[in-house]
Short mmCIF file of C-alpha atoms and ligand atoms in Angstrom, two decimals:
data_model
loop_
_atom_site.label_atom_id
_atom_site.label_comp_id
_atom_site.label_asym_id
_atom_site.label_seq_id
_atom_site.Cartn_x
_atom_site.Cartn_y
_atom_site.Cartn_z
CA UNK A 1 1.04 18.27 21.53
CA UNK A 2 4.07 16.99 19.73
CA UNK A 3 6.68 18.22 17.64
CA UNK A 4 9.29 16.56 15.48
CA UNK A 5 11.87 19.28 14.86
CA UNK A 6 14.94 19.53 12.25
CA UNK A 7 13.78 16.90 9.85
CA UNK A 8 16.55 16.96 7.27
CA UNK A 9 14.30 14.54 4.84
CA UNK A 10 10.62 13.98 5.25
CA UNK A 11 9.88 11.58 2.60
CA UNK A 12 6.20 10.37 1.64
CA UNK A 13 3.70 9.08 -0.99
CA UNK A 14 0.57 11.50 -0.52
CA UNK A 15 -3.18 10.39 -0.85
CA UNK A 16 -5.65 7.55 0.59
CA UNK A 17 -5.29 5.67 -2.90
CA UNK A 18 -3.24 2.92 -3.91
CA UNK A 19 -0.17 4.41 -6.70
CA UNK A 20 0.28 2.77 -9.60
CA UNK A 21 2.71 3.21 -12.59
CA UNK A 22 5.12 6.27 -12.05
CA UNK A 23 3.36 8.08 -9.86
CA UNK A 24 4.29 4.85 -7.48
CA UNK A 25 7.67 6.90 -7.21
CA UNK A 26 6.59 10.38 -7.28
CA UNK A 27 6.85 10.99 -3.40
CA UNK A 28 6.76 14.31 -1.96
CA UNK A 29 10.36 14.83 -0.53
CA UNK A 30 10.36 18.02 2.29
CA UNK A 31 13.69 19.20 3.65
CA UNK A 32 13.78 21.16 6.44
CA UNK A 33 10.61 19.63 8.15
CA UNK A 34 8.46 20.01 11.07
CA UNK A 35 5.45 17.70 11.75
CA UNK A 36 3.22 19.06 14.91
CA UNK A 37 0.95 16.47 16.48
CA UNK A 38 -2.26 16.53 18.77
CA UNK A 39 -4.13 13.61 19.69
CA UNK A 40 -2.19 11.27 18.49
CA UNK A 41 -2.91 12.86 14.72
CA UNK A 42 -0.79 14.84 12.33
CA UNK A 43 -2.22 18.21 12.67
CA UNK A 44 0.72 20.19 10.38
CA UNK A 45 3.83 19.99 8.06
CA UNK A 46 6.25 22.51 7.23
CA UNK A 47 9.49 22.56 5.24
CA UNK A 48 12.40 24.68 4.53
CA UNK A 49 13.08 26.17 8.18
CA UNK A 50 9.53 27.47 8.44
CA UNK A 51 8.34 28.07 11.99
CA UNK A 52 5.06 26.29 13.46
CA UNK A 53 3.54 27.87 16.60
CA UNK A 54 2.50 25.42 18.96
CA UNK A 55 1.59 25.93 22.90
CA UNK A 56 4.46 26.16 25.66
CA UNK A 57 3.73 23.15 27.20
CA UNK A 58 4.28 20.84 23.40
CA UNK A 59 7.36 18.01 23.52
CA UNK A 60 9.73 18.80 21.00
CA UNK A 61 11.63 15.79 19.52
CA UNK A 62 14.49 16.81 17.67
CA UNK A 63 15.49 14.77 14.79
CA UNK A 64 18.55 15.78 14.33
CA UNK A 65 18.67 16.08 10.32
CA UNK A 66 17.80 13.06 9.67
CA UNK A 67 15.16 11.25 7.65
CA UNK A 68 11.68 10.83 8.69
CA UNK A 69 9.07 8.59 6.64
CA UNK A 70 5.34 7.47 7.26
CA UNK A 71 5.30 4.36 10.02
CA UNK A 72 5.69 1.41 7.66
CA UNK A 73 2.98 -1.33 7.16
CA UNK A 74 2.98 -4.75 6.98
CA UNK A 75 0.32 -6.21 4.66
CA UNK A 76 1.17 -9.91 5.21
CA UNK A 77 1.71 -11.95 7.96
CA UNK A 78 0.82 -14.91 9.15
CA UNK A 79 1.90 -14.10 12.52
CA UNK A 80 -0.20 -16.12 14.84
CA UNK A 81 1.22 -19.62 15.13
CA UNK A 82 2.24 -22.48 17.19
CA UNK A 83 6.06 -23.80 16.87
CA UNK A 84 8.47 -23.25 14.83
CA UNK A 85 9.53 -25.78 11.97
CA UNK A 86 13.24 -25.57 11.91
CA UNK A 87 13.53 -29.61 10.99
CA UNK A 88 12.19 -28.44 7.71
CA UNK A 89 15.73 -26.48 6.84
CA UNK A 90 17.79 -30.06 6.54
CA UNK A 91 14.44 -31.77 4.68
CA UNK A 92 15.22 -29.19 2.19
CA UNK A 93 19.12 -28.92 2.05
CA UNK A 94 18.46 -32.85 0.98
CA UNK A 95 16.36 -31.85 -1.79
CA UNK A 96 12.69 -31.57 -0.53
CA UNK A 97 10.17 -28.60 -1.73
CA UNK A 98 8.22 -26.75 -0.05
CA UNK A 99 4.89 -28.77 -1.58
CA UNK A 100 6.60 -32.08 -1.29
CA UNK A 101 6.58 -31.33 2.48
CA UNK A 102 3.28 -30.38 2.86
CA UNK A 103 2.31 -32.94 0.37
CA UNK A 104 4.02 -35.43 3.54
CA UNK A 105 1.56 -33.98 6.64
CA UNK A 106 4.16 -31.84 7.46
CA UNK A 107 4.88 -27.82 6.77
CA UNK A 108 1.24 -26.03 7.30
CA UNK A 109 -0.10 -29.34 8.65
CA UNK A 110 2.45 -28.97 11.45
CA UNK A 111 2.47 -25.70 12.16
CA UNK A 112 -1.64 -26.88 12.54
CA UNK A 113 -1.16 -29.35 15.32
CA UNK A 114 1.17 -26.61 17.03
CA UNK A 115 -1.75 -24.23 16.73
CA UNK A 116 -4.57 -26.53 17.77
CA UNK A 117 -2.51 -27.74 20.95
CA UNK A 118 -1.85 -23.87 21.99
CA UNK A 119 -4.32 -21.85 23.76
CA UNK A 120 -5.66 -18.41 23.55
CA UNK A 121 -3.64 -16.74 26.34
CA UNK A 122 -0.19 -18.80 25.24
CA UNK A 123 -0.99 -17.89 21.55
CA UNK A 124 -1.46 -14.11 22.39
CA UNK A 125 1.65 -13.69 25.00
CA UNK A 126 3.85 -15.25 21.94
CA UNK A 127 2.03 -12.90 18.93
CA UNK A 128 2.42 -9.68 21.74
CA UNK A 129 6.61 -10.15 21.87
CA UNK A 130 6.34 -10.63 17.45
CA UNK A 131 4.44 -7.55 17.16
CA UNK A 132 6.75 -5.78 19.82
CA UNK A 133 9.65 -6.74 17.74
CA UNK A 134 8.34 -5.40 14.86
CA UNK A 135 7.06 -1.94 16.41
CA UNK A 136 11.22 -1.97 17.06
CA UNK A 137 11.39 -2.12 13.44
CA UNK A 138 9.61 0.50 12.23
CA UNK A 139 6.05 -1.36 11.80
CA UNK A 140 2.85 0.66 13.02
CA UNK A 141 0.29 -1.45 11.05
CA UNK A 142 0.07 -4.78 10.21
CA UNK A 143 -2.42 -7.64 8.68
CA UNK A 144 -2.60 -10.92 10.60
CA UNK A 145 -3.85 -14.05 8.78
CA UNK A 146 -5.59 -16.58 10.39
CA UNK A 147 -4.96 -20.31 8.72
CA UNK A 148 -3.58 -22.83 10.98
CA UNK A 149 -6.74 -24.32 12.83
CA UNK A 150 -8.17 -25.13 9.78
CA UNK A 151 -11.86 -25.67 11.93
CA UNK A 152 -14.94 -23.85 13.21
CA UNK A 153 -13.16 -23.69 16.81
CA UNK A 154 -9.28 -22.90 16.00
CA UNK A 155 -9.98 -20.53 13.26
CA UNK A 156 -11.93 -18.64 15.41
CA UNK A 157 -9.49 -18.85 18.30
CA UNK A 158 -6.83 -17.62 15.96
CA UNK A 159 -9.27 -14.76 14.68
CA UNK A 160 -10.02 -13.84 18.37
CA UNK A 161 -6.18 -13.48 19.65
CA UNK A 162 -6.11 -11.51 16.51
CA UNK A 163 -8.76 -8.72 17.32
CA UNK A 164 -7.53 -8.99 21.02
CA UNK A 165 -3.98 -7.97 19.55
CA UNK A 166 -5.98 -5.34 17.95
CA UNK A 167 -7.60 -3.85 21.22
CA UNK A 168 -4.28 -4.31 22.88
CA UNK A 169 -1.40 -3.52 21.50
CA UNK A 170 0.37 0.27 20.19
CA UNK A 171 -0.14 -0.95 16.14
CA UNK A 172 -3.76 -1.22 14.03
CA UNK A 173 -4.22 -4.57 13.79
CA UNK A 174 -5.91 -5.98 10.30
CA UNK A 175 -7.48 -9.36 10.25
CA UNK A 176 -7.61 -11.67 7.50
CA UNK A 177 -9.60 -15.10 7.68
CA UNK A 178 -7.46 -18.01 5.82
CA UNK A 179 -9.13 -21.15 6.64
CA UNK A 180 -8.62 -22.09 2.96
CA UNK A 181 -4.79 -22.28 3.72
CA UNK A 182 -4.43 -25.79 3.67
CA UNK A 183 -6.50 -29.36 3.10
CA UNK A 184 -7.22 -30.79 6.84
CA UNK A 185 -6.81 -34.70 7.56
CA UNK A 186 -10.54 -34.32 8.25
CA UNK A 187 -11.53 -33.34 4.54
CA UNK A 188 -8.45 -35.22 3.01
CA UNK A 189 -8.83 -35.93 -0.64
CA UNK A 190 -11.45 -33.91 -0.59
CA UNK A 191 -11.02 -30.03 -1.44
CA UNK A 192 -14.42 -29.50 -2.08
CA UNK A 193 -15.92 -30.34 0.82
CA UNK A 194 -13.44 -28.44 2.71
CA UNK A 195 -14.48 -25.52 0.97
CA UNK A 196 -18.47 -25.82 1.14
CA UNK A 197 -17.40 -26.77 4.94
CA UNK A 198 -16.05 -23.31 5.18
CA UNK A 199 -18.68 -21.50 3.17
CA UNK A 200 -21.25 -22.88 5.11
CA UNK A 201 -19.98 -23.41 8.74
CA UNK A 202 -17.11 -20.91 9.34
CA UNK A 203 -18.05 -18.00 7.05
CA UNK A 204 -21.13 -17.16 8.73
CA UNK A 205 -19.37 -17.15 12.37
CA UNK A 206 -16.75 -14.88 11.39
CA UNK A 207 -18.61 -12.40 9.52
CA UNK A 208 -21.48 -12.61 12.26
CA UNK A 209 -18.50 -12.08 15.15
CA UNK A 210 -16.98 -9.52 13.15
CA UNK A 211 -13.84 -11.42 13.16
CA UNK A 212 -12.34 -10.50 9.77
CA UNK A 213 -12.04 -7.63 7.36
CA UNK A 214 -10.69 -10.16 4.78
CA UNK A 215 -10.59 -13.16 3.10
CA UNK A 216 -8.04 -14.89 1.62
CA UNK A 217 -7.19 -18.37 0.19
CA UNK A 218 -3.84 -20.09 -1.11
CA UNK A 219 -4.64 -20.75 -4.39
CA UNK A 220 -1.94 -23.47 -5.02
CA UNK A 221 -1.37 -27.13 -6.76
CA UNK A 222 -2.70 -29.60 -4.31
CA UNK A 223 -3.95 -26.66 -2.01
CA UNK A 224 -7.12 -24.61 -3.85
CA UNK A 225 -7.96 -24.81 -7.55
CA UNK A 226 -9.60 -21.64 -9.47
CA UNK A 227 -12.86 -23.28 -9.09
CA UNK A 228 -13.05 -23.28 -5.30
CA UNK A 229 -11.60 -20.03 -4.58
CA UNK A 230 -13.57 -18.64 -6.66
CA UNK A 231 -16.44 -20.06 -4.70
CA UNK A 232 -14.97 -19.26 -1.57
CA UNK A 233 -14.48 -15.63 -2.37
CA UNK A 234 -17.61 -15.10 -3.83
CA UNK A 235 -19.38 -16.23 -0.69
CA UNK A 236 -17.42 -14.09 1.63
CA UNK A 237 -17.43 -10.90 -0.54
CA UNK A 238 -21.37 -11.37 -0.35
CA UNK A 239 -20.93 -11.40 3.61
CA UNK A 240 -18.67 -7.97 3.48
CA UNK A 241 -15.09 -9.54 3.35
CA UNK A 242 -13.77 -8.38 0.32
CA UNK A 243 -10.77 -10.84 -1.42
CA UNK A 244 -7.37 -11.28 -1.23
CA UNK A 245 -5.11 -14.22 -3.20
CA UNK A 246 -2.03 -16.23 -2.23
CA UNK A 247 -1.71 -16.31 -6.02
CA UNK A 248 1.12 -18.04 -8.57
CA UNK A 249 3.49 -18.59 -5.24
CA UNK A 250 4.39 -21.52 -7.00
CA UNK A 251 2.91 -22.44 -9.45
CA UNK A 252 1.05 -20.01 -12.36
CA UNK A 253 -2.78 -21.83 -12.24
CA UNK A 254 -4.79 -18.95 -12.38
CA UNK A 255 -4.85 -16.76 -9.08
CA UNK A 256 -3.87 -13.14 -10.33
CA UNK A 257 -6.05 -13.86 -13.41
CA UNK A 258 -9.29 -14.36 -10.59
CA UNK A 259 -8.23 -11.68 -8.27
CA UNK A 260 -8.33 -8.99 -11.62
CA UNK A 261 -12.44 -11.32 -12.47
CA UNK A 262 -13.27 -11.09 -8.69
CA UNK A 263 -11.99 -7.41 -7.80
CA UNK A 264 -9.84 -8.74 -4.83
CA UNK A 265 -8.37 -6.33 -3.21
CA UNK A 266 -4.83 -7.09 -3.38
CA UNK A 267 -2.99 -10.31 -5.13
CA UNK A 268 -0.11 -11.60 -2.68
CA UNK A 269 3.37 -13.41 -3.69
CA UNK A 270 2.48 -13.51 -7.53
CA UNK A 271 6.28 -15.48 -7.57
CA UNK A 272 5.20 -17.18 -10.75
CA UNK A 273 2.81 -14.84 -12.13
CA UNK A 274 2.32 -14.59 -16.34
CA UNK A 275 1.43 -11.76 -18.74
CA UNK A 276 -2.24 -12.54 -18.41
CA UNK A 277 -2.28 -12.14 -14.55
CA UNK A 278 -0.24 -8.73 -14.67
CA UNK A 279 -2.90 -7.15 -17.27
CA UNK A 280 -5.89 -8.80 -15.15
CA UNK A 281 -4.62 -7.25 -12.27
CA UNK A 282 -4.05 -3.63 -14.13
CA UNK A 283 -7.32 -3.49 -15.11
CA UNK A 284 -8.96 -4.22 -12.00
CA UNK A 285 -6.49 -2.24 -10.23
CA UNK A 286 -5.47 -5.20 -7.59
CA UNK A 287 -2.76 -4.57 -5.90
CA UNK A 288 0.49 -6.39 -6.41
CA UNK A 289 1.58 -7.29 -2.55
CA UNK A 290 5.02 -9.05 -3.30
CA UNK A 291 6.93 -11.19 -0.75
CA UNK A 292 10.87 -11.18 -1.34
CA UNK A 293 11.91 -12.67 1.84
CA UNK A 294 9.81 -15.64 0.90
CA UNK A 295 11.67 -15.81 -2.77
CA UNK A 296 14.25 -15.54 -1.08
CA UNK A 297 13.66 -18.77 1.87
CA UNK A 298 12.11 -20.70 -0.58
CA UNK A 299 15.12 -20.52 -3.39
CA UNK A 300 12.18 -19.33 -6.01
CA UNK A 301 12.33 -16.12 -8.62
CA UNK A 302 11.56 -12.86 -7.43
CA UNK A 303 8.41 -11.73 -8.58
CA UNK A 304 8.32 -9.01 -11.69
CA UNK A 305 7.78 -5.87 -10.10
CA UNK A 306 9.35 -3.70 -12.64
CA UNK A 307 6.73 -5.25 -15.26
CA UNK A 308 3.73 -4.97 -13.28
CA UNK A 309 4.77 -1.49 -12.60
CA UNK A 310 5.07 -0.56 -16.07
CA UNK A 311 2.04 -2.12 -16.80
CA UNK A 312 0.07 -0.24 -13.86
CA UNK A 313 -0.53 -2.32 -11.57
CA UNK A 314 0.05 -0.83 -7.66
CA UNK A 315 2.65 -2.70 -5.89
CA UNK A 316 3.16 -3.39 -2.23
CA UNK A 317 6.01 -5.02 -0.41
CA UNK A 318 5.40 -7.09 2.81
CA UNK A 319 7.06 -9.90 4.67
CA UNK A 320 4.56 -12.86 4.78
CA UNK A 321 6.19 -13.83 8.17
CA UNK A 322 5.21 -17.39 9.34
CA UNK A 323 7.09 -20.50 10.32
CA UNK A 324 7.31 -22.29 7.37
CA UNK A 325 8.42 -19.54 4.43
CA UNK A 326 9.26 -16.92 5.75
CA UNK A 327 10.58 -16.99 9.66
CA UNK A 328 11.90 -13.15 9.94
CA UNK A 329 9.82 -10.28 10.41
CA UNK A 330 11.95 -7.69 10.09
CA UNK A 331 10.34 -5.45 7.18
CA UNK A 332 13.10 -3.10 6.38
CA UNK A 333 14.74 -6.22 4.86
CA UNK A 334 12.07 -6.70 2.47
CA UNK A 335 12.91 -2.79 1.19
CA UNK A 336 16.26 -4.47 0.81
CA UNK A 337 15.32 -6.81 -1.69
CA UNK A 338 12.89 -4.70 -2.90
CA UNK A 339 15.71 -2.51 -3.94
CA UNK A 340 18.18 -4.89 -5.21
CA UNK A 341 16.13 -8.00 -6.40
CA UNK A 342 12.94 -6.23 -7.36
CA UNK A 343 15.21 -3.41 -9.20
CA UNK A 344 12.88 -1.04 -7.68
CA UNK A 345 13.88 2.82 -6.97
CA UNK A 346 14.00 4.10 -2.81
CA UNK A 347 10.64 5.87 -3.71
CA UNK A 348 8.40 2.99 -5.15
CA UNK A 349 9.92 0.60 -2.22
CA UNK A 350 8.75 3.58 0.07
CA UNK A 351 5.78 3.47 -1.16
CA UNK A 352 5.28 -0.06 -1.63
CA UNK A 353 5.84 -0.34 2.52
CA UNK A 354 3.56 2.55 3.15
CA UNK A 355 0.38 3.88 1.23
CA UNK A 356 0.15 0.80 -0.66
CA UNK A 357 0.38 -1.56 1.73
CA UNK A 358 -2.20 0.71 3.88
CA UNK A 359 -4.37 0.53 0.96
CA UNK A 360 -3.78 -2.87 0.14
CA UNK A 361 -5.29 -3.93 3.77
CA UNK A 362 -7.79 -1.16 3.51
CA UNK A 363 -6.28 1.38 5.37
CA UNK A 364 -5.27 4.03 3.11
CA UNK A 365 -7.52 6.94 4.61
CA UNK A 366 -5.72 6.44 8.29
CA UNK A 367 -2.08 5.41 7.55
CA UNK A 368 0.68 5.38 5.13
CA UNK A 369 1.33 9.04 4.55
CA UNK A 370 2.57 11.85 6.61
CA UNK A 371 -0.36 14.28 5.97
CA UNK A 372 -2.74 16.35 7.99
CA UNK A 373 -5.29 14.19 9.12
CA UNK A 374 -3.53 10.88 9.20
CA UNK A 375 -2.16 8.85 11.98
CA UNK A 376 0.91 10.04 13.78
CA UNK A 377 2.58 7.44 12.69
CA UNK A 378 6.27 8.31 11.81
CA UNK A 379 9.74 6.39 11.58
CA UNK A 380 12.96 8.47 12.55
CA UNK A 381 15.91 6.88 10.72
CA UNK A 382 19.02 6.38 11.79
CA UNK A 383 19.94 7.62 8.07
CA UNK A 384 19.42 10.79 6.65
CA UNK A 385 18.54 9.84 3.07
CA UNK A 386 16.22 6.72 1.41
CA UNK A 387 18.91 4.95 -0.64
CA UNK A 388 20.91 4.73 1.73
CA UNK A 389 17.84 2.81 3.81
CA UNK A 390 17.07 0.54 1.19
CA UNK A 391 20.79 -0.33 0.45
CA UNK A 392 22.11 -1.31 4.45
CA UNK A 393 21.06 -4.30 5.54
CA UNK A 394 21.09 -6.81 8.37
CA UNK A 395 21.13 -4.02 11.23
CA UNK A 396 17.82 -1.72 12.70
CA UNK A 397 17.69 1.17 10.97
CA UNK A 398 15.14 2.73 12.80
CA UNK A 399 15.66 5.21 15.68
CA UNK A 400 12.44 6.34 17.17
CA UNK A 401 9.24 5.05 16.32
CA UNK A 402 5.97 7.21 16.80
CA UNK A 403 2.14 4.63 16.52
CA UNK A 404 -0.30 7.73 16.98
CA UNK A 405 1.53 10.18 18.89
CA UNK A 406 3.44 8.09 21.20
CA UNK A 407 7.22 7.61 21.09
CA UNK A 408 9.30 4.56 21.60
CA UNK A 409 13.14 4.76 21.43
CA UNK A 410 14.03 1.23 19.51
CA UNK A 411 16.89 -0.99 21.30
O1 LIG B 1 2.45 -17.26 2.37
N1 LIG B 1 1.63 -20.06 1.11
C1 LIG B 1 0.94 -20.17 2.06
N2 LIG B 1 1.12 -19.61 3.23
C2 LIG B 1 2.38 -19.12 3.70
C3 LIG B 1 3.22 -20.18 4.26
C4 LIG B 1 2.63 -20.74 5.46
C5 LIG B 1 3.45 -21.83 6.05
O2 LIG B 1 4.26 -22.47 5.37
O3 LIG B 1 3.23 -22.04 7.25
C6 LIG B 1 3.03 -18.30 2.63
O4 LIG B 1 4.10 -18.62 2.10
FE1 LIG B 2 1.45 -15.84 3.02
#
């Protein structure tokens, strides 16, 4: 067994169910705090000095007074790529967007090519020392899209170094399948085809190899229109996947409105996103999961999470870490914007990182709280209260990070 000792703060959303409106801030805040493990599960919580009994031979960590939260969870990534497209940065100090440079064969297209030319092994050594990286932040679960082989054979090579990620490494692995990410030279000009191509091709493979719990599409001028995605994530939901959205990222054509008709699971960037989307996604209960470090990289708005959380609609807070938006995948810096750009309180950006991301990658009965039953998955902070982790920036906050019992000391 394992005991975390002289907790000063435990801090933690409770449940299995996304939070929505003010209970997205009503955490349950524990001072004094023991949390006794066995089998890599949380077994029992105290608070206020009271004494757990526990066998002779149980580890004792001591935290020291400090705060303790749930392991955090990333909801978005696109973390399994070839490359890096650093050449973009001057394209864009002279003026470029982000669509003009896609729009050129370049930006997803390249990041393609990198993908296509890498192979399994060289793909999964490189995706091993990201996820390490991000254990050393804090992050015990994380969703991995797939989206940059963009055919039957390098979508599913990306989807396997995915699930062998899964069976390998100390974090639960999620897998979404994005082969609607981007248009292909093959099928250019031609959306459509791209699409049915998918549908009636790729589809089928991953849901028959059990390759994805997701599926996704950017939904973006010149990428996806309403129409197709629509399509798209009709097909897959009928083959289990249920739907996620790279949704008004850009441009406000429609996305949040079809993830609130559709019942996606979660929306993602929503940059853009108008009045209709946030009461389409309230009343289907999608949740929000909203990208700052992307606003940030891509000079764009931050997205209006203080309206979509008066309106009700569950927010989460991820990094969407990839090569061409979004290069850093250091999560606690998304709490920092979260905070200051997002104008959100410590507690909703806690909760936003934990239970609702779990939830918003399906996860929600496993992860994201510190409760009896759930994962052992716990950060120790090098702070002792939550505004003061939202508010520093730049440097590892984390001290010791627990995935299911076991401890690693971060560097
Ligand atoms: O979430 N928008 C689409 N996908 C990513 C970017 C991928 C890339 O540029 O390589 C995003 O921002
Ligand atoms: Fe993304």
């Amino acid at each position: 067994m394992l005991l975390i000792k002289n907790i000063g703060l435990l801090a933690t959303p409770l449940g299995t169910k996304s939070l929505c409106g003010a209970e997205q801030g009503a955490i349950q805040k524990l001072h004094d705090a023991q949390v006794l493990i066995d089998d890599g599960r949380i077994i029992s919580v105290t608070a206020d000095g009271e004494e757990l009994v526990y066998p002779a031979d149980t580890i004792v960590i001591d935290a020291e007074g400090a705060l303790v939260t749930p392991g955090l969870v990333d909801a978005h990534t696109h973390l399994v790529f070839g490359g890096w497209r650093a050449h973009e940065v001057p394209l864009k100090i002279a003026g470029a967007s982000y669509l003009d440079i896609l729009n050129a064969g370049g930006g997803i297209l390249n990041t393609l090519t990198n993908t296509r030319n890498s192979t399994e092994d060289e793909l999964y050594e490189r995706s091993r020392g990201f996820l390490a990286e991000m254990l050393n932040f804090g992050v015990t679960t994380v969703e991995i899209k797939s989206g940059y082989g963009l055919n039957l054979e390098d979508e599913l090579k990306q989807l396997r170094v995915i699930r062998r990620l899964g069976e390998t490494i100390p974090q639960d692995i999620v897998s979404t399948f994005l082969g609607a990410h981007a248009i292909p030279d093959e099928f250019s000009g031609n959306a459509d085809g791209y699409i049915d191509f998918i549908i009636e091709k790729v589809l089928p493979r991953v849901a028959e190899e059990k390759l994805a719990d997701f599926c996704d599409v950017f939904l973006e001028s010149s990428v996806f229109n309403v129409e197709q995605s629509r399509k798209l994530l009709l097909a897959a939901q009928k083959l289990g996947l249920p739907a996620k959205i790279h949704a008004d990222e850009i441009d406000p054509l429609g996305g949040s409105e079809l993830a609130g008709e559709i019942g996606a699971v979660s929306a993602e960037h929503l940059i853009a996103t108008r009045d209709s989307g946030i009461e389409a996604m309230a009343k289907s209960k999608v949740t929000a999961c909203l990208l700052p470090q992307t606003s940030l990289y891509l000079d764009k708005p931050f997205a209006r999470a203080r309206d979509m959380i008066n309106a009700g609609v569950p927010v989460a807070i991820a990094t969407d870490f990839n090569p061409g938006s979004c290069p850093s995948l250091n999560l606690q810096l998304s709490m920092n914007l979260g905070y200051l750009r997002y104008r959100m309180y410590p507690e909703e950006v806690l909760t936003a990182v934990t239970l609702n991301a779990a939830c918003a990658i399906g996860k929600g009965e496993k992860v994201g709280s510190i409760e009896e039953g759930k994962f052992a998955d716990l950060v120790i902070w090098k702070e002792n209260d939550l505004p003061m982790l939202c508010y520093r920036m730049g440097s590892n906050q984390a001290k010791t990070v627990i995935k299911k019992g076991i401890v690693y000391e971060t560097y």
